[in-house]
mmCIF file of C-alpha atoms in Angstrom:
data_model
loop_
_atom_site.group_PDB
_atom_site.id
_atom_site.type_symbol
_atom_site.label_atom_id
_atom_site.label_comp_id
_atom_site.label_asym_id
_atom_site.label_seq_id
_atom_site.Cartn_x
_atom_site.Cartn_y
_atom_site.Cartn_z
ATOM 1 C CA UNK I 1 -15.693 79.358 113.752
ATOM 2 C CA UNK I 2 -16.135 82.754 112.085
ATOM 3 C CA UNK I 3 -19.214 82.189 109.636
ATOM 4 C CA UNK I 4 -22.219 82.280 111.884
ATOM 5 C CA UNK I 5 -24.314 84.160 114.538
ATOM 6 C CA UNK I 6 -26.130 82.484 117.355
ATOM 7 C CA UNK I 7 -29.378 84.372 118.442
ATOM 8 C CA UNK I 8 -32.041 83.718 121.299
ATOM 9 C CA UNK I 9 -34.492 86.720 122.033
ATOM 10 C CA UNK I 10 -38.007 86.979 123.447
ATOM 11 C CA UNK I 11 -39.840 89.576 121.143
ATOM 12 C CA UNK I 12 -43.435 89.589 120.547
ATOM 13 C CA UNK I 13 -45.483 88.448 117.527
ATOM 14 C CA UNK I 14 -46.057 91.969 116.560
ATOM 15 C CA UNK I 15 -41.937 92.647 116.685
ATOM 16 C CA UNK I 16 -40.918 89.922 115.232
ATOM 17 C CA UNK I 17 -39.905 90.790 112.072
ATOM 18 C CA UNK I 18 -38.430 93.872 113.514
ATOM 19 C CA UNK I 19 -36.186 91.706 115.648
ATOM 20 C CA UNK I 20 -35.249 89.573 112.814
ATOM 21 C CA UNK I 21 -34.046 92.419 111.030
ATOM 22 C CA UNK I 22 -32.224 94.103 113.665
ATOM 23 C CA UNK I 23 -30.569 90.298 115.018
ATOM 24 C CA UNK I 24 -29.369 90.180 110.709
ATOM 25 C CA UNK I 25 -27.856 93.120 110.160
ATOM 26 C CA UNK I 26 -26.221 94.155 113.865
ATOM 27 C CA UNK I 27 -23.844 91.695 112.887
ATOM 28 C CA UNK I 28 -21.200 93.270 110.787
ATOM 29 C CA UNK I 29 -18.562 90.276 110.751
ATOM 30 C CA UNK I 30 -19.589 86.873 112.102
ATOM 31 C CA UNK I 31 -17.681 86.082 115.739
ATOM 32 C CA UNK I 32 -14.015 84.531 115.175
ATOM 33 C CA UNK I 33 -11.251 83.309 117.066
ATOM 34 C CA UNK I 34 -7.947 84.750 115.708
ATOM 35 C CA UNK I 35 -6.214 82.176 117.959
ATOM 36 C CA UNK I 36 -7.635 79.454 116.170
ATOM 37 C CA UNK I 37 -5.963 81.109 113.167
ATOM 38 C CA UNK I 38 -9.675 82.336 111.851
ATOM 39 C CA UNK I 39 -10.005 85.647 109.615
ATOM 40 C CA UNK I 40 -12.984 87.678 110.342
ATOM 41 C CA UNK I 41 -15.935 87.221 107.573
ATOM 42 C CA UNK I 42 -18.525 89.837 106.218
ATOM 43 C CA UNK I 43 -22.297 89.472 106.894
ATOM 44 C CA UNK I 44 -23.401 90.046 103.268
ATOM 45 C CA UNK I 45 -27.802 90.010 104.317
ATOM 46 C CA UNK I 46 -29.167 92.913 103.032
ATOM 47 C CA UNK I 47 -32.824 94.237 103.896
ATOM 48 C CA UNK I 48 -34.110 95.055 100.890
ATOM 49 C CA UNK I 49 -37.445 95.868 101.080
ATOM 50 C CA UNK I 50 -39.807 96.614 104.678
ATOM 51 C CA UNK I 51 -43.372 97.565 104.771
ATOM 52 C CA UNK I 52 -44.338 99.245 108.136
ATOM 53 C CA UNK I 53 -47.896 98.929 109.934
ATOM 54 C CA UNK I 54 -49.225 102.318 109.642
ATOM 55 C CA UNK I 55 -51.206 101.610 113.729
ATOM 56 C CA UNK I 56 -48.139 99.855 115.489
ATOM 57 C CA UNK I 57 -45.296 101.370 113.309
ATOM 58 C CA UNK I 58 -43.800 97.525 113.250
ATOM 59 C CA UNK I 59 -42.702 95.513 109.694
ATOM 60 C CA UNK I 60 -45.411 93.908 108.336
ATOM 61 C CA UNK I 61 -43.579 92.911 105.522
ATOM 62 C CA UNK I 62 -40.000 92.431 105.122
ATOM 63 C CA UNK I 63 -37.530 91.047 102.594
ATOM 64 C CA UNK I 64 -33.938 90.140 103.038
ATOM 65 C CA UNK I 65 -31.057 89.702 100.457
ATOM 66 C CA UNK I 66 -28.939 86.526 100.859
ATOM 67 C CA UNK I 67 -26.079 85.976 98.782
ATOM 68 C CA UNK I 68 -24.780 82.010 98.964
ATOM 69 C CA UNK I 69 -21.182 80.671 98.335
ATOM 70 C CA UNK I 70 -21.392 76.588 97.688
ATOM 71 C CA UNK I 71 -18.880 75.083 98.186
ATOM 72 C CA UNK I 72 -15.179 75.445 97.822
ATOM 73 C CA UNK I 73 -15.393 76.577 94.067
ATOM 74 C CA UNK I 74 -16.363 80.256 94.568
ATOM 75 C CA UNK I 75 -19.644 80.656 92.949
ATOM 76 C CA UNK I 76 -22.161 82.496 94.623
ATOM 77 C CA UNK I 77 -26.147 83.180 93.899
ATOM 78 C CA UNK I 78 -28.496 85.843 95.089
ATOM 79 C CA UNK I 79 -32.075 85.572 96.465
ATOM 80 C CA UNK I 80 -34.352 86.975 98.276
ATOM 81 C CA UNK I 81 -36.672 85.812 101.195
ATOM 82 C CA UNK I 82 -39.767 87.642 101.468
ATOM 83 C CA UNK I 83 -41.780 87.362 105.087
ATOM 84 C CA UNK I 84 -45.599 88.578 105.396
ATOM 85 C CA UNK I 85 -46.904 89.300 108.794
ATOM 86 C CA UNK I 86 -50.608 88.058 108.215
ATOM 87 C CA UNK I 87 -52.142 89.644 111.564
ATOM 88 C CA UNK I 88 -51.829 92.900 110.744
ATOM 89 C CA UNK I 89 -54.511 92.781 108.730
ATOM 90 C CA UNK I 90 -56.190 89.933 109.823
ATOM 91 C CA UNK I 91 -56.250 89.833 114.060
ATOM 92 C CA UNK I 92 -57.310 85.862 113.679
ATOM 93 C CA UNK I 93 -54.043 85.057 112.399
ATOM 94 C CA UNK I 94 -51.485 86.363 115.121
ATOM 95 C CA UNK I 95 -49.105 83.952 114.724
ATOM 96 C CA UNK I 96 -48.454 83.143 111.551
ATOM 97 C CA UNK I 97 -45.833 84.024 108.642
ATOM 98 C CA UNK I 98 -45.993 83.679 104.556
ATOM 99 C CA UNK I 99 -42.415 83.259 103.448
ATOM 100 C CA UNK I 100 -41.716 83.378 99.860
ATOM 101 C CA UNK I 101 -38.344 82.952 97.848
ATOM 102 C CA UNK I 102 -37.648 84.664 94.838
ATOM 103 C CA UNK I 103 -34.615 85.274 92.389
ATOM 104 C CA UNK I 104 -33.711 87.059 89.457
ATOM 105 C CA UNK I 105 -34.652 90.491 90.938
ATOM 106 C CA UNK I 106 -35.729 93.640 88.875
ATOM 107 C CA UNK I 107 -35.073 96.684 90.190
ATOM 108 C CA UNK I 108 -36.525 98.967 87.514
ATOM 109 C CA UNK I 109 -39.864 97.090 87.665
ATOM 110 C CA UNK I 110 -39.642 95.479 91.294
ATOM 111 C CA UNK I 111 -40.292 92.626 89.774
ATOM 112 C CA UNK I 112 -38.645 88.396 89.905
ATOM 113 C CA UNK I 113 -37.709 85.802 87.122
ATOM 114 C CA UNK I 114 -38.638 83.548 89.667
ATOM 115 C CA UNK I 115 -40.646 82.822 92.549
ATOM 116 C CA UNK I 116 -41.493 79.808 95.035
ATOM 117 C CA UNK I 117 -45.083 78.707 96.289
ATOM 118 C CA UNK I 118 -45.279 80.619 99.408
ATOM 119 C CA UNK I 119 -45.356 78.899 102.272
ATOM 120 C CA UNK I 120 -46.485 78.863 105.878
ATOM 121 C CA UNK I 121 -44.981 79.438 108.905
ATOM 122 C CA UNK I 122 -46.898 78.688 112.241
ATOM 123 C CA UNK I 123 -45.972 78.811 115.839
ATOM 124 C CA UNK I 124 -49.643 78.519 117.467
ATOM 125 C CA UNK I 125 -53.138 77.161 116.750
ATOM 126 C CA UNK I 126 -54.878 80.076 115.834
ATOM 127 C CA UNK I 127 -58.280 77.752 115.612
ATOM 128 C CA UNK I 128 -58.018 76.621 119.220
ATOM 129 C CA UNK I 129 -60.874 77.012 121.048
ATOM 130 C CA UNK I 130 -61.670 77.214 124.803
ATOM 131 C CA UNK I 131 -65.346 76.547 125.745
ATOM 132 C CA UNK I 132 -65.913 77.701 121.949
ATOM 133 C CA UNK I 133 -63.556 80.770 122.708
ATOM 134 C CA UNK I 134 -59.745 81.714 121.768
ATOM 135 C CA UNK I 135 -57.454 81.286 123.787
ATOM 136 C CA UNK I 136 -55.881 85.101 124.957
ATOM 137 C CA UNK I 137 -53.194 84.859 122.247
ATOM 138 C CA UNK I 138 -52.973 88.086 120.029
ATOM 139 C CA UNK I 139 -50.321 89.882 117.874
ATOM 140 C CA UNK I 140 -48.922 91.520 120.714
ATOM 141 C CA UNK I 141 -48.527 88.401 122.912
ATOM 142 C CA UNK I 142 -44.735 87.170 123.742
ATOM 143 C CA UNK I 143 -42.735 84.789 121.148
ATOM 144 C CA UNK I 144 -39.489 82.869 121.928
ATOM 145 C CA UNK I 145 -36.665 83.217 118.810
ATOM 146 C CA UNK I 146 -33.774 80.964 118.185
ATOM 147 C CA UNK I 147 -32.077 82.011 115.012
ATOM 148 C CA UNK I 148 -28.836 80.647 113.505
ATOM 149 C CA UNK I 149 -27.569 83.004 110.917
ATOM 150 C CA UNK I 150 -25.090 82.085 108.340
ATOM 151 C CA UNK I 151 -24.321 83.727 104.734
ATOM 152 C CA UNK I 152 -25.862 80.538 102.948
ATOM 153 C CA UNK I 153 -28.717 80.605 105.085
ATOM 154 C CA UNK I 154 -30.951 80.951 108.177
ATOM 155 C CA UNK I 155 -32.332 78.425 110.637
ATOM 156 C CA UNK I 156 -34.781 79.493 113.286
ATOM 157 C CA UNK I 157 -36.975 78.382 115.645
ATOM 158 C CA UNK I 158 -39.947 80.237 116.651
ATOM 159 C CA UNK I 159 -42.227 78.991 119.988
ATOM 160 C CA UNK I 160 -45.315 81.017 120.784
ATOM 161 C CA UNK I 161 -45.395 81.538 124.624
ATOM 162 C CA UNK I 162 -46.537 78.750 126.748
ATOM 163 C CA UNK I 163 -47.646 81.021 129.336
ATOM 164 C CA UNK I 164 -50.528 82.448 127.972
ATOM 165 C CA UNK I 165 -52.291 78.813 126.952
ATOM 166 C CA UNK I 166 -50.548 75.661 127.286
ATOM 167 C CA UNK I 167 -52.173 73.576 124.310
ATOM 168 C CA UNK I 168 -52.492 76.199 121.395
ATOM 169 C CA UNK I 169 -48.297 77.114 121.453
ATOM 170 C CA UNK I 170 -46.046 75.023 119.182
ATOM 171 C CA UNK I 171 -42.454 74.685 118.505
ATOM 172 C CA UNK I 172 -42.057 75.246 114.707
ATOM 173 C CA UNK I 173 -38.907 75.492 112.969
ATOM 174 C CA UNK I 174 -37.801 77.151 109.964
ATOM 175 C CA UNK I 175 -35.230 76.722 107.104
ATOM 176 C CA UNK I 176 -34.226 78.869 104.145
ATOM 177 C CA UNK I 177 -31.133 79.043 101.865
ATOM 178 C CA UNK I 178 -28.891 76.767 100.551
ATOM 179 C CA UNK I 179 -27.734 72.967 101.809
ATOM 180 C CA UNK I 180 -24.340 72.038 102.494
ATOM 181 C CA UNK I 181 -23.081 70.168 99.248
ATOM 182 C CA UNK I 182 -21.382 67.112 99.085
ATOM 183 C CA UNK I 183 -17.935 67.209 97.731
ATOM 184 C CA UNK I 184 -18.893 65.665 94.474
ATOM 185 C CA UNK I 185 -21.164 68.272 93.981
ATOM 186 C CA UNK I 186 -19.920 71.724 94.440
ATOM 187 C CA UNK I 187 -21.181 73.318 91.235
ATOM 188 C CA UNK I 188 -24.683 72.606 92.682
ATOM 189 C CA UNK I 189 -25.527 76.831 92.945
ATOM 190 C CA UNK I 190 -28.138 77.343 90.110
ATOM 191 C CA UNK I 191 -31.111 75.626 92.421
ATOM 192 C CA UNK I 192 -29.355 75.008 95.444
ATOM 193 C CA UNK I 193 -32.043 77.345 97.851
ATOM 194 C CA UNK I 194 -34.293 75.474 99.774
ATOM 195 C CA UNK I 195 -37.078 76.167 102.164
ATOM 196 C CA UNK I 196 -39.339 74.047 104.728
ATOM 197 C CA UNK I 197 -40.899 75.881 107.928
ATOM 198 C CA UNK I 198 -43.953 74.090 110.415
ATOM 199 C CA UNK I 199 -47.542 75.432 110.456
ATOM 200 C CA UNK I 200 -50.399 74.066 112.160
ATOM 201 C CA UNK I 201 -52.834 74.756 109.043
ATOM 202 C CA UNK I 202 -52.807 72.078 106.378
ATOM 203 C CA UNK I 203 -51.071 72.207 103.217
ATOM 204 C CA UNK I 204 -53.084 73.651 100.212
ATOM 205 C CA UNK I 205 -54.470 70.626 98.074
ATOM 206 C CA UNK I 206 -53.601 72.353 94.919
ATOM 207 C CA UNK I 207 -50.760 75.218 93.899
ATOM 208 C CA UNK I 208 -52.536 78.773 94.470
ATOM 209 C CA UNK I 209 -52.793 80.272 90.950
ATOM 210 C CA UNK I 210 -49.443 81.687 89.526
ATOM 211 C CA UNK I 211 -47.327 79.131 91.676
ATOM 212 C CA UNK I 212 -48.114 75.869 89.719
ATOM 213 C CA UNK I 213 -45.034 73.691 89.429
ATOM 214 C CA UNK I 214 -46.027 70.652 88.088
ATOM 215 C CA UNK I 215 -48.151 67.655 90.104
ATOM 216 C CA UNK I 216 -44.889 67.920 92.746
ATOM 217 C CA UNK I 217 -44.804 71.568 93.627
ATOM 218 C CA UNK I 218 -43.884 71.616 97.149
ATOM 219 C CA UNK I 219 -45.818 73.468 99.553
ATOM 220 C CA UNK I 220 -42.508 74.028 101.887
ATOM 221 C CA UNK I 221 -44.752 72.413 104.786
ATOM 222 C CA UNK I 222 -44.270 68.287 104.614
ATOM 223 C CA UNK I 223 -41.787 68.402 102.020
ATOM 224 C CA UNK I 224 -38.647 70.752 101.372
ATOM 225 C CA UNK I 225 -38.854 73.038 98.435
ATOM 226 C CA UNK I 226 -35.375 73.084 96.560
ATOM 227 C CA UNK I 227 -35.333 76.086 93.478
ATOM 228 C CA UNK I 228 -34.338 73.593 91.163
ATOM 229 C CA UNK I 229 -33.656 70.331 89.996
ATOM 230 C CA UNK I 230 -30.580 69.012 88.822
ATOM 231 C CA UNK I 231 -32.744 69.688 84.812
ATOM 232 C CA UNK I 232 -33.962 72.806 86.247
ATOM 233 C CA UNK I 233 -37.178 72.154 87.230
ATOM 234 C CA UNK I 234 -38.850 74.558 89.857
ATOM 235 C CA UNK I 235 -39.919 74.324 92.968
ATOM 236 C CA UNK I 236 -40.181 70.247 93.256
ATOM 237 C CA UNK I 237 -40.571 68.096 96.973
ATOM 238 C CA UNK I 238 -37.800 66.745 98.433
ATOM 239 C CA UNK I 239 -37.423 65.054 101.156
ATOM 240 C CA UNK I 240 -35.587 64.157 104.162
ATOM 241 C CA UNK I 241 -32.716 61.100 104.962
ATOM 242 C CA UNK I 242 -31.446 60.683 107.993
ATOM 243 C CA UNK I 243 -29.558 57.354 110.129
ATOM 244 C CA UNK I 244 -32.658 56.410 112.633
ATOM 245 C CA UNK I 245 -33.993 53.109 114.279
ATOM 246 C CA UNK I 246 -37.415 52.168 112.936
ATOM 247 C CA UNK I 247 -40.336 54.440 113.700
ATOM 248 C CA UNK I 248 -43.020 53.372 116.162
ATOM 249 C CA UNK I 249 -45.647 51.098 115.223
ATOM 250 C CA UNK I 250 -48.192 52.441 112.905
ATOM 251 C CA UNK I 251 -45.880 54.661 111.330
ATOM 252 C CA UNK I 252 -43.363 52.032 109.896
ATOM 253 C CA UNK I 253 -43.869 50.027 106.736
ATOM 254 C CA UNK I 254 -46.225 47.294 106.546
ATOM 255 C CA UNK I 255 -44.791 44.179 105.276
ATOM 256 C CA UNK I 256 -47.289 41.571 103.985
ATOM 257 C CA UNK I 257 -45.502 38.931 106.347
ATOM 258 C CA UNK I 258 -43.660 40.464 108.749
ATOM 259 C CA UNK I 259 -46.855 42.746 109.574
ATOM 260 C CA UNK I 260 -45.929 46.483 111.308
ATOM 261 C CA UNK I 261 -42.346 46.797 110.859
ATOM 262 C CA UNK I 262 -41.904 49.240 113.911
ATOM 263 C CA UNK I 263 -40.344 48.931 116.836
ATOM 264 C CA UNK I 264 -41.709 50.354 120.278
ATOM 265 C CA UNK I 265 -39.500 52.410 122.646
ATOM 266 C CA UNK I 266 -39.435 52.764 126.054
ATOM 267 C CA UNK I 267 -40.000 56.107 126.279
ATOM 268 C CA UNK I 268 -38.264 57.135 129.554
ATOM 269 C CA UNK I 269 -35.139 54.949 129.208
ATOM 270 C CA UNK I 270 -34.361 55.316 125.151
ATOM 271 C CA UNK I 271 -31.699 57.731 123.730
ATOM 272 C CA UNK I 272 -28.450 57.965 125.200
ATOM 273 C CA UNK I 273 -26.595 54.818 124.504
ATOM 274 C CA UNK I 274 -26.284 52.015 127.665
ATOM 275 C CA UNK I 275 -22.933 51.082 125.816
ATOM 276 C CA UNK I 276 -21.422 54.534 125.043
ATOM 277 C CA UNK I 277 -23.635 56.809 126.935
ATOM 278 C CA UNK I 278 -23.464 58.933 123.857
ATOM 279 C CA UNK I 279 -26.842 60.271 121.677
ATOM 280 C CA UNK I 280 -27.379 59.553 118.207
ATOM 281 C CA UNK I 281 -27.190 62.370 115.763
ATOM 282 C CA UNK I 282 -27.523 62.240 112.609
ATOM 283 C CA UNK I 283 -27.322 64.978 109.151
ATOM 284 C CA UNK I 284 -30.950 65.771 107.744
ATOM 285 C CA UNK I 285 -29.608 64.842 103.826
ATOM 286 C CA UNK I 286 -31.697 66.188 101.327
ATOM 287 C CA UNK I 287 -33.376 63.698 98.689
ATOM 288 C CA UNK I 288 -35.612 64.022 95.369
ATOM 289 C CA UNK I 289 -37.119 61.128 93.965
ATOM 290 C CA UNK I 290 -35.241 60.677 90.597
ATOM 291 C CA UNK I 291 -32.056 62.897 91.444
ATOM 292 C CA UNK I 292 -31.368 61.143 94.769
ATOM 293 C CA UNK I 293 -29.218 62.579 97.406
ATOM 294 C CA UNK I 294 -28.422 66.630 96.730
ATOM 295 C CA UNK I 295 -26.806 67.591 100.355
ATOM 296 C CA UNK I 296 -27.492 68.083 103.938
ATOM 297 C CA UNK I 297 -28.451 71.129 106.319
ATOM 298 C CA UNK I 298 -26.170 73.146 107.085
ATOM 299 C CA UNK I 299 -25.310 72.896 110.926
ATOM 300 C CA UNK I 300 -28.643 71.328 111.686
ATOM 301 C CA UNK I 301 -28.825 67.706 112.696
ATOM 302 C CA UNK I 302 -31.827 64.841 113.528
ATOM 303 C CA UNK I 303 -31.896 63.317 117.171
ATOM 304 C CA UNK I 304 -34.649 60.812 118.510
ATOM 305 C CA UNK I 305 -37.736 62.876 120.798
ATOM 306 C CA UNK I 306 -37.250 60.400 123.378
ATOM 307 C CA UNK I 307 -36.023 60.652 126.812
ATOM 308 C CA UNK I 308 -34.373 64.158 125.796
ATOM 309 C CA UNK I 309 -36.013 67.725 126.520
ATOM 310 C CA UNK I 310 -36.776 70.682 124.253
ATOM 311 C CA UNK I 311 -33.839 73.296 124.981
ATOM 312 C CA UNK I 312 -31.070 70.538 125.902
ATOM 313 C CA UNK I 313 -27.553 70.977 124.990
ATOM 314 C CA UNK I 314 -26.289 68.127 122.851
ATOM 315 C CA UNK I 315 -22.084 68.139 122.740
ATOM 316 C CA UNK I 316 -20.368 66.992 119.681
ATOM 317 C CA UNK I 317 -16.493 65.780 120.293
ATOM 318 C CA UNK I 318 -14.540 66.737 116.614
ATOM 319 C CA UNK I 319 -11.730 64.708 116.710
ATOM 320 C CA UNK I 320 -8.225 66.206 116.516
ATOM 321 C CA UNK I 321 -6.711 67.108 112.566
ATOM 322 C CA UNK I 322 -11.043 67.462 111.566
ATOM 323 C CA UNK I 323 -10.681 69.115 108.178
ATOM 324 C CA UNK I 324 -11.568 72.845 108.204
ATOM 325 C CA UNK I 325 -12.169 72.327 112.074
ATOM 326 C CA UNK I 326 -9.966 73.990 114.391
ATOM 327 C CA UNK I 327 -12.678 73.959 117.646
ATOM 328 C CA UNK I 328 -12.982 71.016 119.885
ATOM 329 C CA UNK I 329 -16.499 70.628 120.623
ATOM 330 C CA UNK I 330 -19.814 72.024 118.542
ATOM 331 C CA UNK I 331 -22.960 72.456 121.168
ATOM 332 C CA UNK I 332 -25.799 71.901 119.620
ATOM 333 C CA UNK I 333 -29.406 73.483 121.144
ATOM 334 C CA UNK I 334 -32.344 71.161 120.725
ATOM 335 C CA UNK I 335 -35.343 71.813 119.844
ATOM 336 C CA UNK I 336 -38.644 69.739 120.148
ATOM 337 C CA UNK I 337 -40.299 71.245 116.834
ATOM 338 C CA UNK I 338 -44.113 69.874 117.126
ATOM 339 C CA UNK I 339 -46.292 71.645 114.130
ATOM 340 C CA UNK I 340 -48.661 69.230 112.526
ATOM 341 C CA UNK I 341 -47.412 69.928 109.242
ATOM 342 C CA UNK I 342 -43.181 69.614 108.915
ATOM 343 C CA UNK I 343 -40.974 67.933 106.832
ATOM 344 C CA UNK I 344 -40.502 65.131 109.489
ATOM 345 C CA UNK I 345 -44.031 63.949 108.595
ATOM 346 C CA UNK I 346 -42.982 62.177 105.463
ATOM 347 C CA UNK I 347 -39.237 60.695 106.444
ATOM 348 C CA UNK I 348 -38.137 57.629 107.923
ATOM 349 C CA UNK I 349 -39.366 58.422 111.309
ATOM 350 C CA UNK I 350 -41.622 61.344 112.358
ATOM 351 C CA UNK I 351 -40.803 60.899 115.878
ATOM 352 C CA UNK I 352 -37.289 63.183 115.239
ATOM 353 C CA UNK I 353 -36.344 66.012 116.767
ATOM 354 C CA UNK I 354 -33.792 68.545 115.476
ATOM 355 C CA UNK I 355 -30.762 70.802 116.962
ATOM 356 C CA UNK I 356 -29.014 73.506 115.656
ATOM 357 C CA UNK I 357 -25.529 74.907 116.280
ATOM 358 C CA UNK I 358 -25.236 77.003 119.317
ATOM 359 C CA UNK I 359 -21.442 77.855 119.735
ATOM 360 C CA UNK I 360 -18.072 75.993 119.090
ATOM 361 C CA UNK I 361 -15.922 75.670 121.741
ATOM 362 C CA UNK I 362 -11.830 75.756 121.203
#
């Protein structure tokens, strides 16, 4: 499979941004097999913009080019992703991002025709306290990266390290860029760029001034913010679908006979299938309230929390003559993302993990 780049590093809050620069652009053509008949393809992200910390000498501030191709029809889009590094200038907040995405770029004025609500990205609880102390995280303190990198977007997981405090870390996960269409809908590329990433600190209760969408701006934390509707509107929630069983009780719908519609797992014996010994997996399909299903995530798929561990390997058989598939198996990395704000929090079933593509094998 020659369109994406598998990453996992251990950097340090401080370096991150550095890291995710250097992971982008060492890779000059994604990894192919030219036995399997694949061509080499181009990385096209571009850094275009970094702002170093004057102390450290790290990015504080760095922006990335992305240029998307949807589909199979050829038309591409540019945008940028912008990520702020808020504890360089503010020690309390060591492990935290703002991620923005913009379009329409002006280079004589450095200025955008468009621009999302920014969003947060979290991988600890900077708030934590220890007899009414923080815990010993800082800036400079180790952070685990998984990173999936493909043209039409990135998918990344970022875990603060456990070993310094084990109740103020958190798995949080991160999208940005465009969804896989369906193939109905291939001339989706005008608003086609979506971001969601997990933070610990609430969503705002209203837009911050000069990012006011409408009554359903998305805040990019428990809902997915697509550019554009199918009429062009900005910035709007969406949501995830996925195939699941019903959630646990007090977190499924309550019907006015029936009562709590959940259902209650074992915790220790659910997942893998008695009958098949196979997992479920599902596609994370992307859904607005009026314009119904858009796509999916590319290469990143919904399994169940229980009775599977973060970091497991889930295998995916593709059956022989797959269109556009010439590998045999996808292995997929799992990750237990667990950020009190995500975009699980308003789907089907909150109790969903997710796992991104880790290699294909031939």
């Amino acid at each position: 499979m020659a369109n994406f780049q598998y990453v996992e590093k251990i950097t340090t809050s401080q370096e991150l941004l550095d890291t995710i620069k250097n992971e982008i652009t060492a890779t000059t053509n994604y990894p192919h097999n030219a036995a399997a008949g694949e061509t080499p393809e181009a990385n096209t992200w571009t850094v275009v913009k970094e702002v170093l910390d004057t102390a450290s000498g790290k990015i504080k501030e760095l922006t990335l080019g992305g240029v998307t191709k949807i589909g199979s029809t050829g038309a591409t889009k540019s945008f940028h992703v912008k990520f702020t590094h808020n504890g360089f200038t503010t020690p309390a907040e060591h492990s935290s991002l703002k991620v923005e995405v913009k379009e329409g770029y002006n280079s004589t004025n450095s200025t955008y025709a468009s621009e999302g609500h920014p969003v947060i990205f979290e991988w600890a609880d900077e708030a934590f306290l220890v007899g009414g102390k923080p815990t010993d995280r800082t800036i400079t303190k180790p952070v685990y990266l998984y990173m999936n990198i493909m043209n039409n977007r990135l998918a990344m997981v970022v875990v603060g390290d456990p070993a310094v405090h084990f109740d103020d870390y958190r798995k949080s996960f991160l999208y940005v860029g465009a969804l896989k269409p369906f193939s109905y809908n291939e001339d989706d590329v005008e608003g086609n760029i979506m971001i969601t990433a997990g933070s610990v600190t609430a969503e705002p209760t209203a837009p911050v001034t000069g990012f006011d969408f409408g009554q359903y701006t998305s805040f990019g934390n428990n809902t997915l913010q697509m550019a554009k509707t199918k009429s062009g509107i900005k910035y709007q929630r969406h949501y995830p679908s996925f195939i699941t069983q019903a959630p646990a009780p007090g977190n499924a719908f309550v019907d006015t006979k029936l009562g709590d519609t959940g259902l209650k797992l074992e915790p220790q014996g659910f997942n893998a299938s008695s009958w098949t010994r196979k997992y479920h997996l599902s596609p994370i399909y992307v859904v607005h309230p009026y314009d119904g299903y858009r796509g999916q995530l590319d290469f990143c798929i919904a399994v169940s929390k229980n009775n599977i561990l973060h970091l497991d390997e889930l295998i995916v058989d593709i059956p022989a003559g797959t269109a556009g598939k010439t590998w045999k198996q996808e292995v997929y990395r799992y990750f237990d993302h667990n950020t009190e704000q995500n975009f699980m929090n308003r789907s089907a079933n909150i109790k969903m993990g997710i796992a991104v593509l880790k290699e294909v094998r031939y």
